[in-house]
């Protein structure tokens, strides 16, 4: 029964088959909402060379360098592939399990793009482009078998260097020293897990637009700027970022001879740089109230239904 825009009751019709309904309900209860915990794996890319591994003792997330015989970017600057491993709740339905794996990998990569100097990104949809005089598919398709394992892979012989957060934020641009991680990375990932549904939705939206801004910078500074403003506004009160931007333009207009277009380009680099985004994320993603146990990042929790095909998402232990 529907009353206005709301569904207030559901009643069985003449064609209702209770046996079929119970079979479907049992499948959802035992194959979708429940399942064993395994480890999902997929390639991500870092703006800095990944020469070692890192493992979160609580989150269960692991960063691994690409295999030794893997093709390498010949310069320090570039898209350096690495393997990202993470806890994953699997299902008897492979399409659902693979959907969770891809969705969780994407969300974690967007999170690492904010937390790690040099950023992180995943491969988008396959496209075609000219390479010399050949029309080729632009795609990254190495062998990663298996995609799901029973446990985390053995760490690399070399571990990624950890720096205190204050020291990490002061690192210069690409200094040729490869990827390093902040010492609170594991805690940050757990804090992300602990977000309430509404806060996580806002944070994911901000992470998406922040990543989009990085990708668009080489194409259009205006489009990159618009994406960056959208990212910041996702984590601020209404019109707060617009006020920051207008204040910046007002100060610029009263200063020397900076033109409006130059002011637009100056805003992302001076007012809202990577460090601003990282600081915003730290203010927004507060530490969990209690340590979160290792759990499936693609797992299932009650009341979480904003993930499309997967009727659930992260299990929470605290809300912000």
PDB file of N, CA, C and O in Angstrom, residues 103-131:
ATOM      1  N   UNK A 103      34.396  -2.407  -5.745  1.00  0.00           N
ATOM      2  CA  UNK A 103      33.891  -1.225  -5.041  1.00  0.00           C
ATOM      3  C   UNK A 103      34.780  -0.855  -3.865  1.00  0.00           C
ATOM      4  O   UNK A 103      35.111   0.316  -3.649  1.00  0.00           O
ATOM      5  N   UNK A 104      35.208  -1.876  -3.098  1.00  0.00           N
ATOM      6  CA  UNK A 104      36.055  -1.607  -1.942  1.00  0.00           C
ATOM      7  C   UNK A 104      37.430  -1.119  -2.380  1.00  0.00           C
ATOM      8  O   UNK A 104      37.998  -0.207  -1.770  1.00  0.00           O
ATOM      9  N   UNK A 105      37.963  -1.713  -3.432  1.00  0.00           N
ATOM     10  CA  UNK A 105      39.261  -1.265  -3.949  1.00  0.00           C
ATOM     11  C   UNK A 105      39.197   0.193  -4.381  1.00  0.00           C
ATOM     12  O   UNK A 105      40.102   0.980  -4.092  1.00  0.00           O
ATOM     13  N   UNK A 106      38.151   0.575  -5.065  1.00  0.00           N
ATOM     14  CA  UNK A 106      38.007   1.954  -5.526  1.00  0.00           C
ATOM     15  C   UNK A 106      37.913   2.919  -4.351  1.00  0.00           C
ATOM     16  O   UNK A 106      38.553   3.969  -4.329  1.00  0.00           O
ATOM     17  N   UNK A 107      37.093   2.561  -3.337  1.00  0.00           N
ATOM     18  CA  UNK A 107      36.932   3.443  -2.182  1.00  0.00           C
ATOM     19  C   UNK A 107      38.244   3.604  -1.416  1.00  0.00           C
ATOM     20  O   UNK A 107      38.604   4.705  -0.997  1.00  0.00           O
ATOM     21  N   UNK A 108      38.981   2.503  -1.237  1.00  0.00           N
ATOM     22  CA  UNK A 108      40.253   2.576  -0.524  1.00  0.00           C
ATOM     23  C   UNK A 108      41.289   3.376  -1.306  1.00  0.00           C
ATOM     24  O   UNK A 108      42.075   4.124  -0.730  1.00  0.00           O
ATOM     25  N   UNK A 109      41.292   3.222  -2.624  1.00  0.00           N
ATOM     26  CA  UNK A 109      42.248   3.971  -3.442  1.00  0.00           C
ATOM     27  C   UNK A 109      41.959   5.464  -3.370  1.00  0.00           C
ATOM     28  O   UNK A 109      42.884   6.280  -3.272  1.00  0.00           O
ATOM     29  N   UNK A 110      40.689   5.845  -3.404  1.00  0.00           N
ATOM     30  CA  UNK A 110      40.333   7.256  -3.268  1.00  0.00           C
ATOM     31  C   UNK A 110      40.749   7.784  -1.900  1.00  0.00           C
ATOM     32  O   UNK A 110      41.181   8.939  -1.768  1.00  0.00           O
ATOM     33  N   UNK A 111      40.632   6.947  -0.867  1.00  0.00           N
ATOM     34  CA  UNK A 111      41.063   7.359   0.470  1.00  0.00           C
ATOM     35  C   UNK A 111      42.575   7.546   0.511  1.00  0.00           C
ATOM     36  O   UNK A 111      43.075   8.549   1.039  1.00  0.00           O
ATOM     37  N   UNK A 112      43.324   6.600  -0.052  1.00  0.00           N
ATOM     38  CA  UNK A 112      44.787   6.706  -0.065  1.00  0.00           C
ATOM     39  C   UNK A 112      45.249   7.902  -0.904  1.00  0.00           C
ATOM     40  O   UNK A 112      46.315   8.466  -0.641  1.00  0.00           O
ATOM     41  N   UNK A 113      44.451   8.281  -1.897  1.00  0.00           N
ATOM     42  CA  UNK A 113      44.804   9.435  -2.707  1.00  0.00           C
ATOM     43  C   UNK A 113      44.876  10.705  -1.868  1.00  0.00           C
ATOM     44  O   UNK A 113      45.637  11.626  -2.177  1.00  0.00           O
ATOM     45  N   UNK A 114      44.108  10.741  -0.790  1.00  0.00           N
ATOM     46  CA  UNK A 114      44.131  11.886   0.118  1.00  0.00           C
ATOM     47  C   UNK A 114      45.207  11.729   1.180  1.00  0.00           C
ATOM     48  O   UNK A 114      45.900  12.684   1.527  1.00  0.00           O
ATOM     49  N   UNK A 115      45.390  10.521   1.661  1.00  0.00           N
ATOM     50  CA  UNK A 115      46.270  10.312   2.810  1.00  0.00           C
ATOM     51  C   UNK A 115      47.741  10.170   2.437  1.00  0.00           C
ATOM     52  O   UNK A 115      48.604  10.387   3.295  1.00  0.00           O
ATOM     53  N   UNK A 116      48.046   9.818   1.195  1.00  0.00           N
ATOM     54  CA  UNK A 116      49.435   9.563   0.805  1.00  0.00           C
ATOM     55  C   UNK A 116      49.980  10.678  -0.089  1.00  0.00           C
ATOM     56  O   UNK A 116      49.303  11.125  -1.023  1.00  0.00           O
ATOM     57  N   UNK A 117      51.193  11.113   0.210  1.00  0.00           N
ATOM     58  CA  UNK A 117      51.878  12.060  -0.665  1.00  0.00           C
ATOM     59  C   UNK A 117      52.177  11.368  -1.991  1.00  0.00           C
ATOM     60  O   UNK A 117      52.685  10.253  -2.015  1.00  0.00           O
ATOM     61  N   UNK A 118      51.866  12.022  -3.074  1.00  0.00           N
ATOM     62  CA  UNK A 118      51.995  11.401  -4.382  1.00  0.00           C
ATOM     63  C   UNK A 118      50.685  10.857  -4.893  1.00  0.00           C
ATOM     64  O   UNK A 118      50.544  10.565  -6.076  1.00  0.00           O
ATOM     65  N   UNK A 119      49.701  10.728  -3.983  1.00  0.00           N
ATOM     66  CA  UNK A 119      48.375  10.297  -4.382  1.00  0.00           C
ATOM     67  C   UNK A 119      48.298   8.841  -4.760  1.00  0.00           C
ATOM     68  O   UNK A 119      49.276   8.092  -4.722  1.00  0.00           O
ATOM     69  N   UNK A 120      47.108   8.421  -5.121  1.00  0.00           N
ATOM     70  CA  UNK A 120      46.855   7.055  -5.579  1.00  0.00           C
ATOM     71  C   UNK A 120      45.640   7.090  -6.484  1.00  0.00           C
ATOM     72  O   UNK A 120      44.748   7.927  -6.306  1.00  0.00           O
ATOM     73  N   UNK A 121      45.609   6.202  -7.441  1.00  0.00           N
ATOM     74  CA  UNK A 121      44.446   6.142  -8.327  1.00  0.00           C
ATOM     75  C   UNK A 121      44.292   4.724  -8.857  1.00  0.00           C
ATOM     76  O   UNK A 121      45.234   3.921  -8.820  1.00  0.00           O
ATOM     77  N   UNK A 122      43.104   4.430  -9.323  1.00  0.00           N
ATOM     78  CA  UNK A 122      42.831   3.138  -9.941  1.00  0.00           C
ATOM     79  C   UNK A 122      42.631   3.344 -11.434  1.00  0.00           C
ATOM     80  O   UNK A 122      42.395   4.467 -11.889  1.00  0.00           O
ATOM     81  N   UNK A 123      42.714   2.296 -12.178  1.00  0.00           N
ATOM     82  CA  UNK A 123      42.548   2.378 -13.621  1.00  0.00           C
ATOM     83  C   UNK A 123      41.087   2.598 -13.951  1.00  0.00           C
ATOM     84  O   UNK A 123      40.210   1.927 -13.401  1.00  0.00           O
ATOM     85  N   UNK A 124      40.811   3.553 -14.826  1.00  0.00           N
ATOM     86  CA  UNK A 124      39.440   3.818 -15.234  1.00  0.00           C
ATOM     87  C   UNK A 124      38.971   2.849 -16.303  1.00  0.00           C
ATOM     88  O   UNK A 124      39.551   1.774 -16.506  1.00  0.00           O
ATOM     89  N   UNK A 125      37.927   3.235 -17.012  1.00  0.00           N
ATOM     90  CA  UNK A 125      37.405   2.384 -18.081  1.00  0.00           C
ATOM     91  C   UNK A 125      38.384   2.335 -19.249  1.00  0.00           C
ATOM     92  O   UNK A 125      39.086   3.301 -19.522  1.00  0.00           O
ATOM     93  N   UNK A 126      38.407   1.217 -19.964  1.00  0.00           N
ATOM     94  CA  UNK A 126      39.306   1.115 -21.120  1.00  0.00           C
ATOM     95  C   UNK A 126      38.978   2.163 -22.174  1.00  0.00           C
ATOM     96  O   UNK A 126      37.804   2.428 -22.463  1.00  0.00           O
ATOM     97  N   UNK A 127      40.001   2.777 -22.730  1.00  0.00           N
ATOM     98  CA  UNK A 127      39.832   3.752 -23.809  1.00  0.00           C
ATOM     99  C   UNK A 127      40.817   3.429 -24.924  1.00  0.00           C
ATOM    100  O   UNK A 127      41.726   2.607 -24.748  1.00  0.00           O
ATOM    101  N   UNK A 128      40.650   4.057 -26.057  1.00  0.00           N
ATOM    102  CA  UNK A 128      41.554   3.889 -27.188  1.00  0.00           C
ATOM    103  C   UNK A 128      42.234   5.206 -27.505  1.00  0.00           C
ATOM    104  O   UNK A 128      41.666   6.288 -27.283  1.00  0.00           O
ATOM    105  N   UNK A 129      43.463   5.132 -27.994  1.00  0.00           N
ATOM    106  CA  UNK A 129      44.216   6.336 -28.319  1.00  0.00           C
ATOM    107  C   UNK A 129      45.271   5.992 -29.364  1.00  0.00           C
ATOM    108  O   UNK A 129      45.535   4.813 -29.652  1.00  0.00           O
ATOM    109  N   UNK A 130      45.891   7.022 -29.940  1.00  0.00           N
ATOM    110  CA  UNK A 130      46.984   6.833 -30.881  1.00  0.00           C
ATOM    111  C   UNK A 130      48.289   6.654 -30.118  1.00  0.00           C
ATOM    112  O   UNK A 130      48.601   7.415 -29.216  1.00  0.00           O
ATOM    113  N   UNK A 131      49.051   5.632 -30.471  1.00  0.00           N
ATOM    114  CA  UNK A 131      50.398   5.412 -29.933  1.00  0.00           C
ATOM    115  C   UNK A 131      51.329   5.326 -31.126  1.00  0.00           C
ATOM    116  O   UNK A 131      51.394   4.295 -31.805  1.00  0.00           O
TER     117      UNK A 131
END
